[in-house]
């Protein structure tokens, strides 16, 4: 399966444009402005204003789950949202991790990751998106949490102007056979990965 992963930075219509350009089988998007998209994005976890995460696929989406970060962002009004859905026996997670500006607590980011892990079933999965890993310590903490549940870091792609990537793809029971990143209107680069089941 060809999977596109992108933080959209709330850019209007960007998910629809990327779908037309790249033709993925599955899309995992973060910071979507759902109300501006022509595509349906049947699996979504968005606010009343349409912002959040979503998953779309050419194939049937089943077992859709919505998870909220256990901690709100600074100011107490926003909690990052995660969407989970199954496509062809693979669980897909569109993750937008706890940010925690200005303090950037890695413990609260790990708590968000673990809240999502708690709703996953055993079996193949792709857990991907914008993890807000602002430091190497953040990434190490996230990796340890995911590795305990059988995930491996399979691909990270650059964020412009930063040495430390924010966006990652972790796999369990599937492997990435091809990967590339690309630039678009968002401040985040996106990624396209080809997935195969592990033998």
CSV table of C-alpha atoms in Angstrom, one decimal:
chain,number,residue,atom,x,y,z
A,1,UNK,CA,0.0,0.0,0.0
A,2,UNK,CA,1.1,3.5,-0.8
A,3,UNK,CA,0.7,5.8,2.3
A,4,UNK,CA,0.9,9.6,2.4
A,5,UNK,CA,1.7,11.2,5.8
A,6,UNK,CA,1.4,15.0,6.2
A,7,UNK,CA,0.9,17.8,8.7
A,8,UNK,CA,-1.2,20.2,6.7
A,9,UNK,CA,-0.7,23.3,8.8
A,10,UNK,CA,-4.5,23.9,8.4
A,11,UNK,CA,-3.9,24.9,4.7
A,12,UNK,CA,-7.3,25.0,3.0
A,13,UNK,CA,-7.8,22.2,0.5
A,14,UNK,CA,-4.2,20.9,0.7
A,15,UNK,CA,-5.2,17.3,1.6
A,16,UNK,CA,-7.4,17.1,-1.5
A,17,UNK,CA,-4.6,18.6,-3.7
A,18,UNK,CA,-2.1,16.1,-2.4
A,19,UNK,CA,-4.5,13.2,-2.9
A,20,UNK,CA,-4.9,14.2,-6.6
A,21,UNK,CA,-1.1,14.7,-7.0
A,22,UNK,CA,0.2,11.5,-5.4
A,23,UNK,CA,-2.8,9.1,-5.5
A,24,UNK,CA,-2.1,7.3,-2.2
A,25,UNK,CA,-4.0,4.2,-1.1
A,26,UNK,CA,-4.1,5.6,2.5
A,27,UNK,CA,-3.7,9.2,3.8
A,28,UNK,CA,-2.7,10.1,7.4
A,29,UNK,CA,-3.1,13.8,7.9
A,30,UNK,CA,-2.6,16.1,10.9
A,31,UNK,CA,-3.8,19.7,11.4
A,32,UNK,CA,-6.4,19.2,8.8
A,33,UNK,CA,-9.0,21.9,8.1
A,34,UNK,CA,-11.7,19.4,7.4
A,35,UNK,CA,-14.3,21.9,6.3
A,36,UNK,CA,-12.1,23.1,3.4
A,37,UNK,CA,-11.6,19.6,1.9
A,38,UNK,CA,-13.5,18.1,-1.0
A,39,UNK,CA,-12.5,14.6,0.1
A,40,UNK,CA,-14.6,13.0,2.7
A,41,UNK,CA,-12.0,11.8,5.3
A,42,UNK,CA,-14.6,9.5,6.9
A,43,UNK,CA,-12.2,8.6,9.8
A,44,UNK,CA,-11.5,11.8,11.6
A,45,UNK,CA,-11.0,13.3,15.0
A,46,UNK,CA,-11.5,17.0,14.7
A,47,UNK,CA,-12.8,19.9,16.8
A,48,UNK,CA,-16.1,21.7,16.2
A,49,UNK,CA,-14.2,24.0,13.8
A,50,UNK,CA,-12.9,21.0,11.8
A,51,UNK,CA,-9.3,20.9,13.0
A,52,UNK,CA,-7.5,17.7,14.0
A,53,UNK,CA,-6.4,14.5,12.4
A,54,UNK,CA,-7.9,12.2,9.8
A,55,UNK,CA,-7.5,9.1,7.7
A,56,UNK,CA,-8.7,8.5,4.2
A,57,UNK,CA,-8.4,5.4,2.0
A,58,UNK,CA,-9.3,4.0,-1.4
A,59,UNK,CA,-10.3,0.9,0.6
A,60,UNK,CA,-12.8,0.4,3.4
A,61,UNK,CA,-12.0,1.9,6.7
A,62,UNK,CA,-13.0,-0.1,9.8
A,63,UNK,CA,-12.6,-0.1,13.5
A,64,UNK,CA,-12.3,3.7,13.7
A,65,UNK,CA,-11.1,5.0,17.1
A,66,UNK,CA,-10.6,8.5,18.4
A,67,UNK,CA,-8.0,9.3,21.1
A,68,UNK,CA,-7.4,12.6,22.8
A,69,UNK,CA,-4.1,13.6,24.5
A,70,UNK,CA,-4.5,13.2,28.3
A,71,UNK,CA,-3.0,16.7,28.7
A,72,UNK,CA,-4.1,20.0,27.2
A,73,UNK,CA,-1.7,22.4,25.5
A,74,UNK,CA,-0.6,25.6,27.3
A,75,UNK,CA,-3.6,27.6,28.1
A,76,UNK,CA,-5.8,24.6,28.8
A,77,UNK,CA,-8.1,24.8,25.8
A,78,UNK,CA,-6.7,22.5,23.2
A,79,UNK,CA,-5.9,18.8,23.4
A,80,UNK,CA,-4.2,17.1,20.5
A,81,UNK,CA,-6.3,14.5,18.7
A,82,UNK,CA,-5.4,11.2,17.2
A,83,UNK,CA,-7.3,9.1,14.6
A,84,UNK,CA,-7.0,5.3,14.3
A,85,UNK,CA,-8.5,3.1,11.6
A,86,UNK,CA,-8.0,-0.3,10.1
A,87,UNK,CA,-7.4,-0.8,6.3
A,88,UNK,CA,-6.9,-4.3,4.9
A,89,UNK,CA,-6.0,-5.8,8.4
A,90,UNK,CA,-3.4,-3.0,9.1
A,91,UNK,CA,-4.1,-0.5,11.9
A,92,UNK,CA,-3.2,3.1,10.9
A,93,UNK,CA,-2.6,5.8,13.4
A,94,UNK,CA,-2.6,9.5,12.3
A,95,UNK,CA,-0.8,11.1,15.3
A,96,UNK,CA,-0.3,14.7,16.2
A,97,UNK,CA,1.7,14.6,19.4
A,98,UNK,CA,1.5,16.7,22.5
A,99,UNK,CA,3.5,19.9,21.9
A,100,UNK,CA,3.6,21.6,25.3
A,101,UNK,CA,5.0,24.9,24.2
A,102,UNK,CA,6.8,26.6,25.8
A,103,UNK,CA,7.9,23.8,28.2
A,104,UNK,CA,7.8,20.8,25.8
A,105,UNK,CA,7.4,18.1,28.4
A,106,UNK,CA,8.5,14.8,27.1
A,107,UNK,CA,6.7,13.0,29.8
A,108,UNK,CA,3.3,14.4,28.6
A,109,UNK,CA,4.2,13.5,25.0
A,110,UNK,CA,4.9,9.9,26.1
A,111,UNK,CA,1.6,9.8,28.0
A,112,UNK,CA,-0.1,10.8,24.7
A,113,UNK,CA,1.7,8.0,22.8
A,114,UNK,CA,0.7,5.5,25.5
A,115,UNK,CA,-2.9,6.6,25.5
A,116,UNK,CA,-3.0,5.7,21.8
A,117,UNK,CA,-1.2,2.4,22.2
A,118,UNK,CA,-3.8,1.5,24.8
A,119,UNK,CA,-6.6,1.4,22.1
A,120,UNK,CA,-4.6,-0.6,19.5
A,121,UNK,CA,-5.2,-4.3,19.0
A,122,UNK,CA,-2.3,-6.7,18.5
A,123,UNK,CA,-1.1,-7.1,14.9
A,124,UNK,CA,0.3,-5.1,12.0
A,125,UNK,CA,0.2,-1.3,12.4
A,126,UNK,CA,1.7,2.0,11.1
A,127,UNK,CA,1.9,4.7,13.8
A,128,UNK,CA,2.9,7.9,12.0
A,129,UNK,CA,2.6,11.7,11.9
A,130,UNK,CA,3.9,14.8,13.6
A,131,UNK,CA,5.3,13.6,17.0
A,132,UNK,CA,6.6,17.1,18.1
A,133,UNK,CA,10.0,15.5,19.1
A,134,UNK,CA,11.7,18.8,19.8
A,135,UNK,CA,14.9,17.1,21.1
A,136,UNK,CA,16.7,13.8,20.8
A,137,UNK,CA,15.6,13.1,24.4
A,138,UNK,CA,11.9,13.4,23.2
A,139,UNK,CA,12.6,11.0,20.4
A,140,UNK,CA,14.3,8.5,22.6
A,141,UNK,CA,11.5,8.5,25.1
A,142,UNK,CA,8.9,8.0,22.4
A,143,UNK,CA,10.9,5.2,20.8
A,144,UNK,CA,11.2,3.4,24.1
A,145,UNK,CA,7.4,3.6,24.7
A,146,UNK,CA,6.6,2.3,21.2
A,147,UNK,CA,9.3,-0.4,21.2
A,148,UNK,CA,7.7,-1.9,24.3
A,149,UNK,CA,4.6,-2.6,22.1
A,150,UNK,CA,6.6,-4.1,19.3
A,151,UNK,CA,7.1,-1.0,17.1
A,152,UNK,CA,10.3,0.0,15.4
A,153,UNK,CA,11.2,3.4,14.0
A,154,UNK,CA,11.2,2.9,10.2
A,155,UNK,CA,11.4,6.4,8.8
A,156,UNK,CA,11.9,10.0,9.8
A,157,UNK,CA,11.9,12.9,7.5
A,158,UNK,CA,13.3,16.5,7.9
A,159,UNK,CA,11.5,19.6,9.1
A,160,UNK,CA,12.9,22.6,7.3
A,161,UNK,CA,15.3,24.6,9.3
A,162,UNK,CA,15.7,22.1,12.1
A,163,UNK,CA,18.3,19.4,12.8
A,164,UNK,CA,15.8,17.3,14.7
A,165,UNK,CA,12.9,15.7,12.7
A,166,UNK,CA,9.4,16.1,14.1
A,167,UNK,CA,7.7,13.6,11.8
A,168,UNK,CA,8.2,9.9,12.0
A,169,UNK,CA,6.7,6.5,11.0
A,170,UNK,CA,6.8,3.5,13.3
A,171,UNK,CA,5.9,0.0,12.1
A,172,UNK,CA,4.8,-3.2,13.6
A,173,UNK,CA,4.3,-6.4,11.5
A,174,UNK,CA,4.7,-4.4,8.3
A,175,UNK,CA,7.8,-3.0,6.5
A,176,UNK,CA,8.5,0.1,4.5
A,177,UNK,CA,9.9,-1.0,1.2
A,178,UNK,CA,10.2,2.5,-0.3
A,179,UNK,CA,10.1,6.0,1.1
A,180,UNK,CA,10.4,9.6,0.0
A,181,UNK,CA,9.7,13.1,1.4
A,182,UNK,CA,8.4,16.1,-0.5
A,183,UNK,CA,7.7,19.8,0.0
A,184,UNK,CA,4.3,21.5,-0.2
A,185,UNK,CA,2.4,24.5,1.1
A,186,UNK,CA,2.7,23.3,4.7
A,187,UNK,CA,5.6,24.2,6.9
A,188,UNK,CA,6.1,20.4,7.3
A,189,UNK,CA,7.5,18.3,4.6
A,190,UNK,CA,5.3,15.2,3.8
A,191,UNK,CA,6.2,11.6,3.3
A,192,UNK,CA,5.1,8.8,1.0
A,193,UNK,CA,5.9,5.3,2.0
A,194,UNK,CA,5.2,1.9,0.4
A,195,UNK,CA,4.1,-0.8,2.9
A,196,UNK,CA,4.3,-4.5,2.7
A,197,UNK,CA,3.3,-7.2,5.3
A,198,UNK,CA,6.2,-8.8,7.0
A,199,UNK,CA,6.6,-12.5,6.1
